[in-house]
PDB file of C-alpha atoms and ligand atoms in Angstrom:
ATOM      1  CA  MET A 485     -38.461 237.050-144.166  1.00 53.00           C
ATOM      2  CA  THR A 486     -37.988 237.791-147.757  1.00 53.00           C
ATOM      3  CA  SER A 487     -40.623 238.869-150.101  1.00 50.00           C
ATOM      4  CA  HIS A 488     -40.869 239.048-153.320  1.00 61.00           C
ATOM      5  CA  SER A 489     -42.371 242.192-153.910  1.00 79.00           C
ATOM      6  CA  LYS A 490     -40.495 244.179-151.025  1.00 92.00           C
ATOM      7  CA  TYR A 491     -37.121 245.015-149.610  1.00 95.00           C
ATOM      8  CA  GLU A 492     -36.492 243.301-146.183  1.00 96.00           C
ATOM      9  CA  VAL A 493     -36.574 245.391-143.563  1.00 97.00           C
ATOM     10  CA  LEU A 494     -33.953 245.444-140.970  1.00 98.00           C
ATOM     11  CA  PHE A 495     -34.840 248.451-138.831  1.00 98.00           C
ATOM     12  CA  GLU A 496     -38.398 249.421-137.577  1.00 98.00           C
ATOM     13  CA  ARG A 497     -39.098 252.936-136.702  1.00 98.00           C
ATOM     14  CA  SER A 498     -40.485 253.602-133.151  1.00 98.00           C
ATOM     15  CA  PRO A 499     -43.871 254.808-133.493  1.00 98.00           C
ATOM     16  CA  GLN A 500     -43.381 257.282-131.010  1.00 98.00           C
ATOM     17  CA  ASN A 501     -40.760 259.130-133.860  1.00 98.00           C
ATOM     18  CA  PRO A 502     -39.698 261.648-133.510  1.00 98.00           C
ATOM     19  CA  ILE A 503     -38.683 260.780-129.819  1.00 99.00           C
ATOM     20  CA  LEU A 504     -37.150 264.301-129.141  1.00 99.00           C
ATOM     21  CA  THR A 505     -37.915 267.544-130.742  1.00 98.00           C
ATOM     22  CA  ALA A 506     -36.685 271.415-129.949  1.00 98.00           C
ATOM     23  CA  GLU A 507     -39.897 271.555-127.986  1.00 98.00           C
ATOM     24  CA  HIS A 508     -38.852 268.954-125.527  1.00 98.00           C
ATOM     25  CA  TRP A 509     -36.144 271.036-124.549  1.00 98.00           C
ATOM     26  CA  PRO A 510     -36.099 273.065-121.115  1.00 98.00           C
ATOM     27  CA  TYR A 511     -34.200 276.292-122.476  1.00 98.00           C
ATOM     28  CA  PRO A 512     -34.994 277.709-126.315  1.00 98.00           C
ATOM     29  CA  VAL A 513     -32.960 275.827-129.090  1.00 98.00           C
ATOM     30  CA  HIS A 514     -33.457 275.981-133.022  1.00 98.00           C
ATOM     31  CA  THR A 515     -32.945 272.183-133.854  1.00 99.00           C
ATOM     32  CA  VAL A 516     -31.985 268.881-131.554  1.00 99.00           C
ATOM     33  CA  PHE A 517     -30.464 265.904-134.210  1.00 99.00           C
ATOM     34  CA  ASN A 518     -27.091 263.424-134.176  1.00 99.00           C
ATOM     35  CA  PRO A 519     -27.158 261.981-130.930  1.00 99.00           C
ATOM     36  CA  GLY A 520     -24.174 259.624-129.328  1.00 99.00           C
ATOM     37  CA  ALA A 521     -25.904 257.472-127.233  1.00 99.00           C
ATOM     38  CA  VAL A 522     -24.976 254.809-124.126  1.00 98.00           C
ATOM     39  CA  ARG A 523     -26.504 252.377-122.075  1.00 98.00           C
ATOM     40  CA  LEU A 524     -25.761 253.491-118.548  1.00 98.00           C
ATOM     41  CA  PRO A 525     -24.813 250.164-115.817  1.00 97.00           C
ATOM     42  CA  ASP A 526     -27.877 251.182-114.127  1.00 97.00           C
ATOM     43  CA  GLY A 527     -30.026 250.548-117.645  1.00 97.00           C
ATOM     44  CA  THR A 528     -30.499 254.321-118.236  1.00 98.00           C
ATOM     45  CA  THR A 529     -29.985 255.012-121.407  1.00 98.00           C
ATOM     46  CA  LEU A 530     -28.420 258.298-122.196  1.00 99.00           C
ATOM     47  CA  LEU A 531     -28.397 260.356-125.261  1.00 99.00           C
ATOM     48  CA  LEU A 532     -25.813 263.227-125.948  1.00 99.00           C
ATOM     49  CA  CYS A 533     -27.524 265.375-128.631  1.00 99.00           C
ATOM     50  CA  ARG A 534     -26.450 267.601-130.744  1.00 99.00           C
ATOM     51  CA  VAL A 535     -28.608 270.494-130.461  1.00 99.00           C
ATOM     52  CA  GLU A 536     -28.297 273.943-132.867  1.00 98.00           C
ATOM     53  CA  SER A 537     -29.098 276.944-131.651  1.00 98.00           C
ATOM     54  CA  ARG A 538     -30.311 280.215-133.440  1.00 98.00           C
ATOM     55  CA  THR A 539     -26.756 281.292-133.865  1.00 98.00           C
ATOM     56  CA  GLY A 540     -26.067 278.684-135.733  1.00 98.00           C
ATOM     57  CA  MET A 541     -23.628 276.941-133.260  1.00 98.00           C
ATOM     58  CA  SER A 542     -24.488 273.036-131.887  1.00 99.00           C
ATOM     59  CA  HIS A 543     -23.413 272.062-128.373  1.00 99.00           C
ATOM     60  CA  PHE A 544     -24.456 269.014-126.999  1.00 99.00           C
ATOM     61  CA  SER A 545     -27.064 268.610-124.055  1.00 98.00           C
ATOM     62  CA  ALA A 546     -27.644 264.971-122.125  1.00 99.00           C
ATOM     63  CA  ALA A 547     -31.013 263.618-122.521  1.00 99.00           C
ATOM     64  CA  ARG A 548     -31.533 260.611-120.124  1.00 98.00           C
ATOM     65  CA  SER A 549     -34.668 257.977-120.112  1.00 98.00           C
ATOM     66  CA  ALA A 550     -35.232 254.457-118.284  1.00 98.00           C
ATOM     67  CA  ASN A 551     -36.388 252.583-121.363  1.00 98.00           C
ATOM     68  CA  GLY A 552     -34.826 254.491-124.337  1.00 98.00           C
ATOM     69  CA  VAL A 553     -37.857 255.694-125.615  1.00 98.00           C
ATOM     70  CA  ASN A 554     -40.000 258.257-123.706  1.00 98.00           C
ATOM     71  CA  GLY A 555     -39.774 259.779-120.881  1.00 98.00           C
ATOM     72  CA  TRP A 556     -36.838 262.010-121.603  1.00 98.00           C
ATOM     73  CA  VAL A 557     -34.622 264.271-118.390  1.00 98.00           C
ATOM     74  CA  ILE A 558     -33.122 267.059-120.323  1.00 98.00           C
ATOM     75  CA  ASP A 559     -30.385 268.507-118.707  1.00 98.00           C
ATOM     76  CA  PRO A 560     -31.809 272.133-117.712  1.00 98.00           C
ATOM     77  CA  GLU A 561     -28.495 273.845-118.842  1.00 98.00           C
ATOM     78  CA  PRO A 562     -26.155 272.669-122.240  1.00 98.00           C
ATOM     79  CA  THR A 563     -24.344 269.989-120.727  1.00 98.00           C
ATOM     80  CA  LEU A 564     -21.129 270.719-122.702  1.00 98.00           C
ATOM     81  CA  LEU A 565     -20.951 274.087-124.457  1.00 98.00           C
ATOM     82  CA  PRO A 566     -18.004 274.985-127.017  1.00 98.00           C
ATOM     83  CA  GLU A 567     -14.783 276.367-125.198  1.00 98.00           C
ATOM     84  CA  PRO A 568     -13.542 278.583-128.151  1.00 98.00           C
ATOM     85  CA  ASP A 569     -11.263 280.459-125.807  1.00 98.00           C
ATOM     86  CA  LYS A 570      -9.431 277.458-124.683  1.00 97.00           C
ATOM     87  CA  HIS A 571     -10.042 275.812-127.922  1.00 97.00           C
ATOM     88  CA  PRO A 572      -9.999 277.868-130.540  1.00 97.00           C
ATOM     89  CA  GLU A 573     -10.706 274.940-132.948  1.00 97.00           C
ATOM     90  CA  GLU A 574     -14.295 274.973-131.422  1.00 98.00           C
ATOM     91  CA  LEU A 575     -14.903 278.632-132.527  1.00 98.00           C
ATOM     92  CA  TRP A 576     -17.949 277.344-134.380  1.00 98.00           C
ATOM     93  CA  GLY A 577     -19.472 274.526-132.518  1.00 98.00           C
ATOM     94  CA  ILE A 578     -19.193 271.298-131.466  1.00 99.00           C
ATOM     95  CA  GLU A 579     -20.936 268.368-133.873  1.00 99.00           C
ATOM     96  CA  ASP A 580     -22.079 265.021-133.709  1.00 99.00           C
ATOM     97  CA  PRO A 581     -21.088 262.960-130.317  1.00 99.00           C
ATOM     98  CA  ARG A 582     -19.945 259.543-130.881  1.00 99.00           C
ATOM     99  CA  ILE A 583     -19.588 257.694-127.151  1.00 99.00           C
ATOM    100  CA  THR A 584     -17.511 254.785-126.552  1.00 98.00           C
ATOM    101  CA  PHE A 585     -16.738 253.499-123.221  1.00 98.00           C
ATOM    102  CA  LEU A 586     -13.357 252.503-122.731  1.00 98.00           C
ATOM    103  CA  GLU A 587     -12.501 249.559-120.882  1.00 95.00           C
ATOM    104  CA  GLU A 588      -9.314 250.415-119.827  1.00 97.00           C
ATOM    105  CA  LEU A 589     -10.018 253.850-118.663  1.00 98.00           C
ATOM    106  CA  GLY A 590     -13.364 252.806-116.759  1.00 98.00           C
ATOM    107  CA  LYS A 591     -14.390 256.064-119.044  1.00 98.00           C
ATOM    108  CA  TYR A 592     -16.442 257.203-121.585  1.00 98.00           C
ATOM    109  CA  ALA A 593     -14.591 258.683-124.688  1.00 98.00           C
ATOM    110  CA  ILE A 594     -16.385 260.866-126.776  1.00 99.00           C
ATOM    111  CA  ALA A 595     -15.166 261.852-130.497  1.00 99.00           C
ATOM    112  CA  TYR A 596     -16.967 265.212-132.027  1.00 99.00           C
ATOM    113  CA  THR A 597     -16.632 267.550-134.768  1.00 99.00           C
ATOM    114  CA  ALA A 598     -14.877 270.403-133.491  1.00 98.00           C
ATOM    115  CA  PHE A 599     -15.459 273.149-136.003  1.00 98.00           C
ATOM    116  CA  GLY A 600     -12.854 276.091-136.289  1.00 98.00           C
ATOM    117  CA  LYS A 601     -11.629 278.421-138.771  1.00 98.00           C
ATOM    118  CA  ALA A 602      -9.636 275.484-140.100  1.00 97.00           C
ATOM    119  CA  GLY A 603     -12.489 273.588-140.740  1.00 98.00           C
ATOM    120  CA  PRO A 604     -14.146 270.659-139.076  1.00 98.00           C
ATOM    121  CA  GLY A 605     -11.834 268.264-137.018  1.00 98.00           C
ATOM    122  CA  VAL A 606     -11.890 265.320-134.544  1.00 98.00           C
ATOM    123  CA  ALA A 607     -11.502 266.108-131.084  1.00 98.00           C
ATOM    124  CA  LEU A 608     -12.045 263.836-127.926  1.00 98.00           C
ATOM    125  CA  ALA A 609     -13.236 263.881-124.512  1.00 98.00           C
ATOM    126  CA  LEU A 610     -13.601 261.711-121.419  1.00 98.00           C
ATOM    127  CA  THR A 611     -16.124 261.587-119.158  1.00 98.00           C
ATOM    128  CA  SER A 612     -17.560 259.058-116.034  1.00 98.00           C
ATOM    129  CA  ASP A 613     -20.623 261.148-115.349  1.00 98.00           C
ATOM    130  CA  PHE A 614     -21.651 263.157-118.758  1.00 98.00           C
ATOM    131  CA  ARG A 615     -21.733 265.843-116.041  1.00 98.00           C
ATOM    132  CA  THR A 616     -17.732 266.939-116.304  1.00 98.00           C
ATOM    133  CA  PHE A 617     -15.656 266.555-118.976  1.00 98.00           C
ATOM    134  CA  GLU A 618     -12.015 266.270-119.782  1.00 98.00           C
ATOM    135  CA  ARG A 619     -10.941 267.571-123.598  1.00 98.00           C
ATOM    136  CA  LEU A 620      -7.813 265.784-124.616  1.00 98.00           C
ATOM    137  CA  GLY A 621      -7.980 268.543-128.267  1.00 96.00           C
ATOM    138  CA  VAL A 622      -8.158 267.890-131.475  1.00 98.00           C
ATOM    139  CA  VAL A 623      -6.753 264.314-132.576  1.00 98.00           C
ATOM    140  CA  MET A 624      -7.315 264.884-136.265  1.00 98.00           C
ATOM    141  CA  GLN A 625      -7.084 267.882-138.095  1.00 97.00           C
ATOM    142  CA  ALA A 626      -9.337 269.603-140.545  1.00 97.00           C
ATOM    143  CA  ASP A 627     -10.664 268.679-142.517  1.00 98.00           C
ATOM    144  CA  ASP A 628     -12.066 265.014-140.323  1.00 98.00           C
ATOM    145  CA  LYS A 629     -15.370 263.904-139.259  1.00 98.00           C
ATOM    146  CA  ASP A 630     -17.146 260.794-138.343  1.00 98.00           C
ATOM    147  CA  ALA A 631     -15.206 259.529-135.604  1.00 99.00           C
ATOM    148  CA  ALA A 632     -15.426 256.678-133.163  1.00 99.00           C
ATOM    149  CA  LEU A 633     -13.114 254.660-131.050  1.00 98.00           C
ATOM    150  CA  LEU A 634     -12.942 250.955-130.304  1.00 98.00           C
ATOM    151  CA  PRO A 635     -13.519 250.062-126.637  1.00 98.00           C
ATOM    152  CA  ARG A 636     -10.318 248.720-125.747  1.00 98.00           C
ATOM    153  CA  ARG A 637      -6.986 248.225-127.614  1.00 98.00           C
ATOM    154  CA  VAL A 638      -5.991 246.099-130.407  1.00 98.00           C
ATOM    155  CA  ASP A 639      -2.527 244.757-130.304  1.00 98.00           C
ATOM    156  CA  GLY A 640      -1.432 247.395-128.055  1.00 98.00           C
ATOM    157  CA  SER A 641      -2.609 250.355-129.525  1.00 98.00           C
ATOM    158  CA  PHE A 642      -6.054 252.398-129.302  1.00 98.00           C
ATOM    159  CA  VAL A 643      -7.966 252.478-132.804  1.00 98.00           C
ATOM    160  CA  LEU A 644     -10.054 255.395-133.917  1.00 99.00           C
ATOM    161  CA  VAL A 645     -12.369 255.308-136.863  1.00 99.00           C
ATOM    162  CA  HIS A 646     -12.545 258.164-139.189  1.00 98.00           C
ATOM    163  CA  ARG A 647     -13.050 259.941-142.495  1.00 98.00           C
ATOM    164  CA  PRO A 648     -10.479 262.464-143.376  1.00 98.00           C
ATOM    165  CA  MET A 649     -11.585 264.331-146.556  1.00 97.00           C
ATOM    166  CA  THR A 650      -8.296 263.784-148.959  1.00 91.00           C
ATOM    167  CA  ASP A 651      -7.493 264.634-153.062  1.00 88.00           C
ATOM    168  CA  GLN A 652      -8.232 261.005-152.951  1.00 88.00           C
ATOM    169  CA  GLY A 653     -12.064 261.537-151.999  1.00 91.00           C
ATOM    170  CA  ALA A 654     -13.814 260.883-148.958  1.00 98.00           C
ATOM    171  CA  HIS A 655     -13.239 257.433-147.491  1.00 98.00           C
ATOM    172  CA  ILE A 656     -13.075 255.594-143.829  1.00 98.00           C
ATOM    173  CA  TRP A 657      -9.866 255.501-142.195  1.00 98.00           C
ATOM    174  CA  MET A 658      -7.963 253.753-139.011  1.00 98.00           C
ATOM    175  CA  SER A 659      -5.465 255.550-137.333  1.00 98.00           C
ATOM    176  CA  LEU A 660      -3.818 253.785-133.772  1.00 98.00           C
ATOM    177  CA  SER A 661      -2.324 255.616-130.572  1.00 98.00           C
ATOM    178  CA  PRO A 662      -0.344 254.663-127.504  1.00 98.00           C
ATOM    179  CA  ASP A 663      -2.114 257.347-125.395  1.00 98.00           C
ATOM    180  CA  LEU A 664      -4.936 258.725-126.865  1.00 98.00           C
ATOM    181  CA  ARG A 665      -3.456 261.853-127.624  1.00 97.00           C
ATOM    182  CA  ASN A 666      -0.403 260.823-130.895  1.00 98.00           C
ATOM    183  CA  TRP A 667      -1.523 259.007-133.840  1.00 98.00           C
ATOM    184  CA  GLY A 668      -0.646 257.210-136.171  1.00 98.00           C
ATOM    185  CA  HIS A 669      -0.460 254.349-138.546  1.00 98.00           C
ATOM    186  CA  HIS A 670      -3.150 255.582-140.853  1.00 97.00           C
ATOM    187  CA  LYS A 671      -4.949 253.427-142.984  1.00 98.00           C
ATOM    188  CA  LEU A 672      -7.891 253.509-145.244  1.00 97.00           C
ATOM    189  CA  VAL A 673     -10.451 250.742-144.270  1.00 98.00           C
ATOM    190  CA  LEU A 674     -13.569 251.262-146.395  1.00 98.00           C
ATOM    191  CA  MET A 675     -13.367 253.112-149.716  1.00 98.00           C
ATOM    192  CA  ALA A 676     -16.308 255.150-151.184  1.00 97.00           C
ATOM    193  CA  ARG A 677     -18.010 253.237-154.171  1.00 97.00           C
ATOM    194  CA  ARG A 678     -18.001 255.788-157.469  1.00 95.00           C
ATOM    195  CA  GLY A 679     -20.144 256.190-160.670  1.00 95.00           C
ATOM    196  CA  SER A 680     -24.054 255.262-160.038  1.00 95.00           C
ATOM    197  CA  TRP A 681     -23.545 253.274-156.246  1.00 97.00           C
ATOM    198  CA  TRP A 682     -26.083 255.093-153.228  1.00 97.00           C
ATOM    199  CA  ASP A 683     -22.546 255.293-151.830  1.00 97.00           C
ATOM    200  CA  ALA A 684     -20.595 257.058-154.855  1.00 96.00           C
ATOM    201  CA  ASN A 685     -17.849 259.594-153.825  1.00 93.00           C
ATOM    202  CA  LYS A 686     -18.419 260.416-149.911  1.00 97.00           C
ATOM    203  CA  ILE A 687     -19.259 257.539-146.984  1.00 98.00           C
ATOM    204  CA  GLY A 688     -18.238 257.834-143.357  1.00 98.00           C
ATOM    205  CA  LEU A 689     -18.793 255.932-139.997  1.00 98.00           C
ATOM    206  CA  SER A 690     -22.221 256.564-138.404  1.00 98.00           C
ATOM    207  CA  PRO A 691     -22.324 255.101-135.113  1.00 98.00           C
ATOM    208  CA  PRO A 692     -19.212 253.478-133.391  1.00 99.00           C
ATOM    209  CA  LEU A 693     -18.518 250.256-134.634  1.00 98.00           C
ATOM    210  CA  ILE A 694     -20.613 247.229-132.652  1.00 98.00           C
ATOM    211  CA  GLU A 695     -18.596 244.115-131.325  1.00 97.00           C
ATOM    212  CA  THR A 696     -20.438 240.823-132.581  1.00 97.00           C
ATOM    213  CA  PRO A 697     -18.968 237.514-132.204  1.00 96.00           C
ATOM    214  CA  ARG A 698     -18.481 237.644-135.960  1.00 97.00           C
ATOM    215  CA  GLY A 699     -16.786 240.798-136.176  1.00 98.00           C
ATOM    216  CA  TRP A 700     -17.052 244.485-135.762  1.00 98.00           C
ATOM    217  CA  LEU A 701     -20.198 245.812-137.706  1.00 98.00           C
ATOM    218  CA  MET A 702     -20.231 248.904-139.000  1.00 98.00           C
ATOM    219  CA  LEU A 703     -23.314 251.216-139.923  1.00 98.00           C
ATOM    220  CA  TYR A 704     -22.011 253.631-142.246  1.00 98.00           C
ATOM    221  CA  HIS A 705     -23.426 256.666-144.236  1.00 98.00           C
ATOM    222  CA  GLY A 706     -23.220 256.656-147.884  1.00 98.00           C
ATOM    223  CA  VAL A 707     -23.883 260.512-149.485  1.00 97.00           C
ATOM    224  CA  ARG A 708     -25.698 260.639-152.941  1.00 96.00           C
ATOM    225  CA  HIS A 709     -25.460 263.804-154.537  1.00 94.00           C
ATOM    226  CA  THR A 710     -28.707 264.294-156.669  1.00 94.00           C
ATOM    227  CA  ALA A 711     -30.138 267.393-158.273  1.00 94.00           C
ATOM    228  CA  ALA A 712     -32.211 268.331-155.353  1.00 93.00           C
ATOM    229  CA  GLY A 713     -29.479 267.872-152.862  1.00 94.00           C
ATOM    230  CA  SER A 714     -27.729 265.332-150.533  1.00 96.00           C
ATOM    231  CA  LEU A 715     -29.377 261.732-149.335  1.00 97.00           C
ATOM    232  CA  TYR A 716     -28.172 260.377-146.326  1.00 98.00           C
ATOM    233  CA  ARG A 717     -28.535 256.167-146.094  1.00 98.00           C
ATOM    234  CA  LEU A 718     -27.251 253.958-144.074  1.00 98.00           C
ATOM    235  CA  GLY A 719     -25.228 250.615-145.331  1.00 98.00           C
ATOM    236  CA  VAL A 720     -23.197 248.045-143.532  1.00 98.00           C
ATOM    237  CA  ALA A 721     -19.996 246.011-143.238  1.00 98.00           C
ATOM    238  CA  LEU A 722     -18.059 243.604-141.081  1.00 98.00           C
ATOM    239  CA  PHE A 723     -14.501 243.888-139.923  1.00 98.00           C
ATOM    240  CA  ALA A 724     -12.261 241.021-138.161  1.00 98.00           C
ATOM    241  CA  LEU A 725     -12.416 241.226-134.307  1.00 98.00           C
ATOM    242  CA  ASP A 726      -8.491 240.879-134.855  1.00 97.00           C
ATOM    243  CA  LYS A 727      -7.688 243.070-137.618  1.00 98.00           C
ATOM    244  CA  PRO A 728     -10.265 245.681-137.381  1.00 98.00           C
ATOM    245  CA  ASP A 729      -8.872 247.284-140.240  1.00 98.00           C
ATOM    246  CA  GLN A 730      -9.813 244.299-142.199  1.00 98.00           C
ATOM    247  CA  CYS A 731     -13.063 244.310-143.951  1.00 98.00           C
ATOM    248  CA  LEU A 732     -14.864 240.661-144.052  1.00 98.00           C
ATOM    249  CA  LEU A 733     -17.989 241.810-145.949  1.00 98.00           C
ATOM    250  CA  ARG A 734     -19.779 244.860-147.484  1.00 98.00           C
ATOM    251  CA  GLY A 735     -23.475 244.831-148.263  1.00 98.00           C
ATOM    252  CA  ALA A 736     -24.194 245.910-151.893  1.00 97.00           C
ATOM    253  CA  SER A 737     -27.309 247.685-151.194  1.00 97.00           C
ATOM    254  CA  TRP A 738     -28.045 250.769-147.949  1.00 98.00           C
ATOM    255  CA  ILE A 739     -30.519 248.706-145.783  1.00 98.00           C
ATOM    256  CA  PHE A 740     -31.777 252.321-144.283  1.00 98.00           C
ATOM    257  CA  GLY A 741     -32.487 255.362-145.670  1.00 98.00           C
ATOM    258  CA  PRO A 742     -35.300 258.595-145.251  1.00 98.00           C
ATOM    259  CA  GLU A 743     -38.904 257.471-145.807  1.00 98.00           C
ATOM    260  CA  ALA A 744     -40.341 259.259-142.810  1.00 98.00           C
ATOM    261  CA  PRO A 745     -41.961 262.917-143.170  1.00 98.00           C
ATOM    262  CA  TYR A 746     -39.781 263.913-140.504  1.00 98.00           C
ATOM    263  CA  GLU A 747     -36.851 262.436-142.210  1.00 98.00           C
ATOM    264  CA  TRP A 748     -37.867 264.622-145.462  1.00 98.00           C
ATOM    265  CA  TYR A 749     -39.034 267.856-144.007  1.00 98.00           C
ATOM    266  CA  GLY A 750     -36.825 270.151-141.595  1.00 98.00           C
ATOM    267  CA  ASP A 751     -33.571 271.883-142.420  1.00 98.00           C
ATOM    268  CA  VAL A 752     -31.946 269.474-144.705  1.00 98.00           C
ATOM    269  CA  GLY A 753     -34.300 266.725-145.634  1.00 98.00           C
ATOM    270  CA  GLY A 754     -33.426 263.410-147.058  1.00 97.00           C
ATOM    271  CA  VAL A 755     -31.063 262.718-143.886  1.00 98.00           C
ATOM    272  CA  ALA A 756     -31.143 259.847-141.410  1.00 98.00           C
ATOM    273  CA  PHE A 757     -27.967 259.972-139.749  1.00 98.00           C
ATOM    274  CA  PRO A 758     -27.080 257.942-136.528  1.00 98.00           C
ATOM    275  CA  CYS A 759     -24.304 258.471-134.278  1.00 98.00           C
ATOM    276  CA  GLY A 760     -25.108 255.763-131.834  1.00 98.00           C
ATOM    277  CA  THR A 761     -26.927 252.926-130.487  1.00 99.00           C
ATOM    278  CA  THR A 762     -27.658 250.663-127.656  1.00 98.00           C
ATOM    279  CA  LEU A 763     -27.744 246.730-127.140  1.00 98.00           C
ATOM    280  CA  GLY A 764     -30.775 245.226-125.592  1.00 97.00           C
ATOM    281  CA  SER A 765     -30.566 243.142-122.558  1.00 95.00           C
ATOM    282  CA  ASP A 766     -31.044 240.119-124.515  1.00 97.00           C
ATOM    283  CA  GLY A 767     -27.727 241.329-126.458  1.00 97.00           C
ATOM    284  CA  ASP A 768     -29.344 241.025-129.852  1.00 98.00           C
ATOM    285  CA  THR A 769     -32.198 243.963-130.222  1.00 98.00           C
ATOM    286  CA  LEU A 770     -29.973 247.314-131.691  1.00 98.00           C
ATOM    287  CA  ASN A 771     -31.570 250.793-131.185  1.00 98.00           C
ATOM    288  CA  VAL A 772     -30.310 253.091-133.383  1.00 99.00           C
ATOM    289  CA  TYR A 773     -30.839 256.661-132.527  1.00 99.00           C
ATOM    290  CA  TYR A 774     -30.850 258.873-135.555  1.00 99.00           C
ATOM    291  CA  GLY A 775     -31.059 262.627-136.576  1.00 98.00           C
ATOM    292  CA  ALA A 776     -33.624 263.526-139.277  1.00 98.00           C
ATOM    293  CA  ALA A 777     -33.324 265.921-141.296  1.00 98.00           C
ATOM    294  CA  ASP A 778     -30.719 267.819-139.160  1.00 98.00           C
ATOM    295  CA  THR A 779     -33.957 268.913-137.373  1.00 98.00           C
ATOM    296  CA  CYS A 780     -35.188 266.177-134.717  1.00 99.00           C
ATOM    297  CA  ILE A 781     -33.794 262.882-132.969  1.00 99.00           C
ATOM    298  CA  ALA A 782     -35.575 259.502-134.173  1.00 99.00           C
ATOM    299  CA  LEU A 783     -35.018 255.522-133.052  1.00 99.00           C
ATOM    300  CA  ALA A 784     -35.017 252.571-135.009  1.00 99.00           C
ATOM    301  CA  THR A 785     -34.861 249.136-134.037  1.00 98.00           C
ATOM    302  CA  GLY A 786     -33.423 245.375-135.474  1.00 98.00           C
ATOM    303  CA  SER A 787     -31.692 242.450-134.908  1.00 98.00           C
ATOM    304  CA  LEU A 788     -28.118 241.939-135.109  1.00 98.00           C
ATOM    305  CA  LYS A 789     -28.404 238.762-135.846  1.00 98.00           C
ATOM    306  CA  GLN A 790     -30.745 239.480-138.709  1.00 98.00           C
ATOM    307  CA  VAL A 791     -28.448 242.115-139.892  1.00 98.00           C
ATOM    308  CA  LEU A 792     -25.360 239.227-140.121  1.00 98.00           C
ATOM    309  CA  ASN A 793     -27.931 237.129-141.613  1.00 98.00           C
ATOM    310  CA  TRP A 794     -28.876 239.804-144.143  1.00 98.00           C
ATOM    311  CA  LEU A 795     -25.217 240.712-144.941  1.00 98.00           C
ATOM    312  CA  ASP A 796     -24.080 237.108-145.490  1.00 98.00           C
ATOM    313  CA  ARG A 797     -26.845 237.110-148.133  1.00 97.00           C
ATOM    314  CA  HIS A 798     -26.361 240.647-149.908  1.00 97.00           C
ATOM    315  CA  GLY A 799     -22.689 241.368-148.983  1.00 97.00           C
ATOM    316  CA  ALA A 800     -19.255 240.173-150.581  1.00 98.00           C
ATOM    317  CA  PRO A 801     -15.906 240.846-149.335  1.00 96.00           C
ATOM    318  CA  PRO A 802     -14.818 244.328-150.855  1.00 90.00           C
ATOM    319  CA  THR A 803     -12.915 244.578-153.999  1.00 82.00           C
TER     320      THR A 803
HETATM  321  C1  BMA B2080     -22.833 265.967-142.638  1.00 89.92           C
HETATM  322  C2  BMA B2080     -22.650 266.358-140.783  1.00 89.92           C
HETATM  323  C3  BMA B2080     -23.798 266.130-140.184  1.00 89.92           C
HETATM  324  C4  BMA B2080     -25.403 266.189-141.019  1.00 89.92           C
HETATM  325  C5  BMA B2080     -25.278 265.981-142.432  1.00 89.92           C
HETATM  326  C6  BMA B2080     -26.353 266.371-143.121  1.00 89.92           C
HETATM  327  O1  BMA B2080     -21.634 266.450-143.558  1.00 89.92           O
HETATM  328  O2  BMA B2080     -22.464 267.360-140.876  1.00 89.92           O
HETATM  329  O3  BMA B2080     -23.492 266.392-139.050  1.00 89.92           O
HETATM  330  O4  BMA B2080     -26.225 265.843-140.267  1.00 89.92           O
HETATM  331  O5  BMA B2080     -24.007 266.455-142.617  1.00 89.92           O
HETATM  332  O6  BMA B2080     -26.524 267.827-143.259  1.00 89.92           O
END
């Protein structure tokens, strides 16, 4: 409930945080962070973790757990490695996977950052089992990242949310495709604010959009540049179910940001960066998996209803 002296807490950190660190890995790694997340049909939570080695390059590792909190079983070898020989756009690694189950294909689509000489771009891969992967290659040229697909077509088209860097700034766009390979109809859907706002100048999608009866819920990160470095915090917006490019409500303030020591101390302090969520069996509990300080993986849990209710009280249609 609303307190007069404190901001309302929408996401509670797991007392077991950080839930995954480099020490858990079955082979030497430097850091593990920014995981994509999915709940498999048997109830297992699968995190596709971004793993950085001491070369500086990242790859992906799958970690599986029955309760989504502990007892993680991590693939003994890297699950998906960059393949620069076949895919030069992955020369400097693959980062920040976001997973969507595509109902039409019956497969998971992973949108990830492919980092090559041109800069970071958006690539797609498909998988049924997180053991073998079919790459579709680059779908958004550099400089572009923070991408995820919607789970089904809207008006006949697949929809990709992403964040191209343009002369006008770092805003969130949606693009459409008939076949996941050819993309167009690019549309700006959420702009970074300006001035002293927490989400001024640079925003990006965090986890894939979450479907609710009231619309697609977007958790997005706002980057605040300060004299001490960048702060990565989370805000929330709601988009129309039948017109996902139409923003209905946008929260004024951020709802989750670095507070705990593991979010402040690490390679990049001041970063709480989710790339995936899972929904509890009650259809309301939202588990948010996030990278903390680009070093480890943490979990925070909230209620979709409460987030929507907060948005009604603290949000407004964008101007
Ligand atoms: C962003 C992304 C994330 C990273 C964050 C903070 O630009 O590259 O992978 O977690 O910066 O360093």
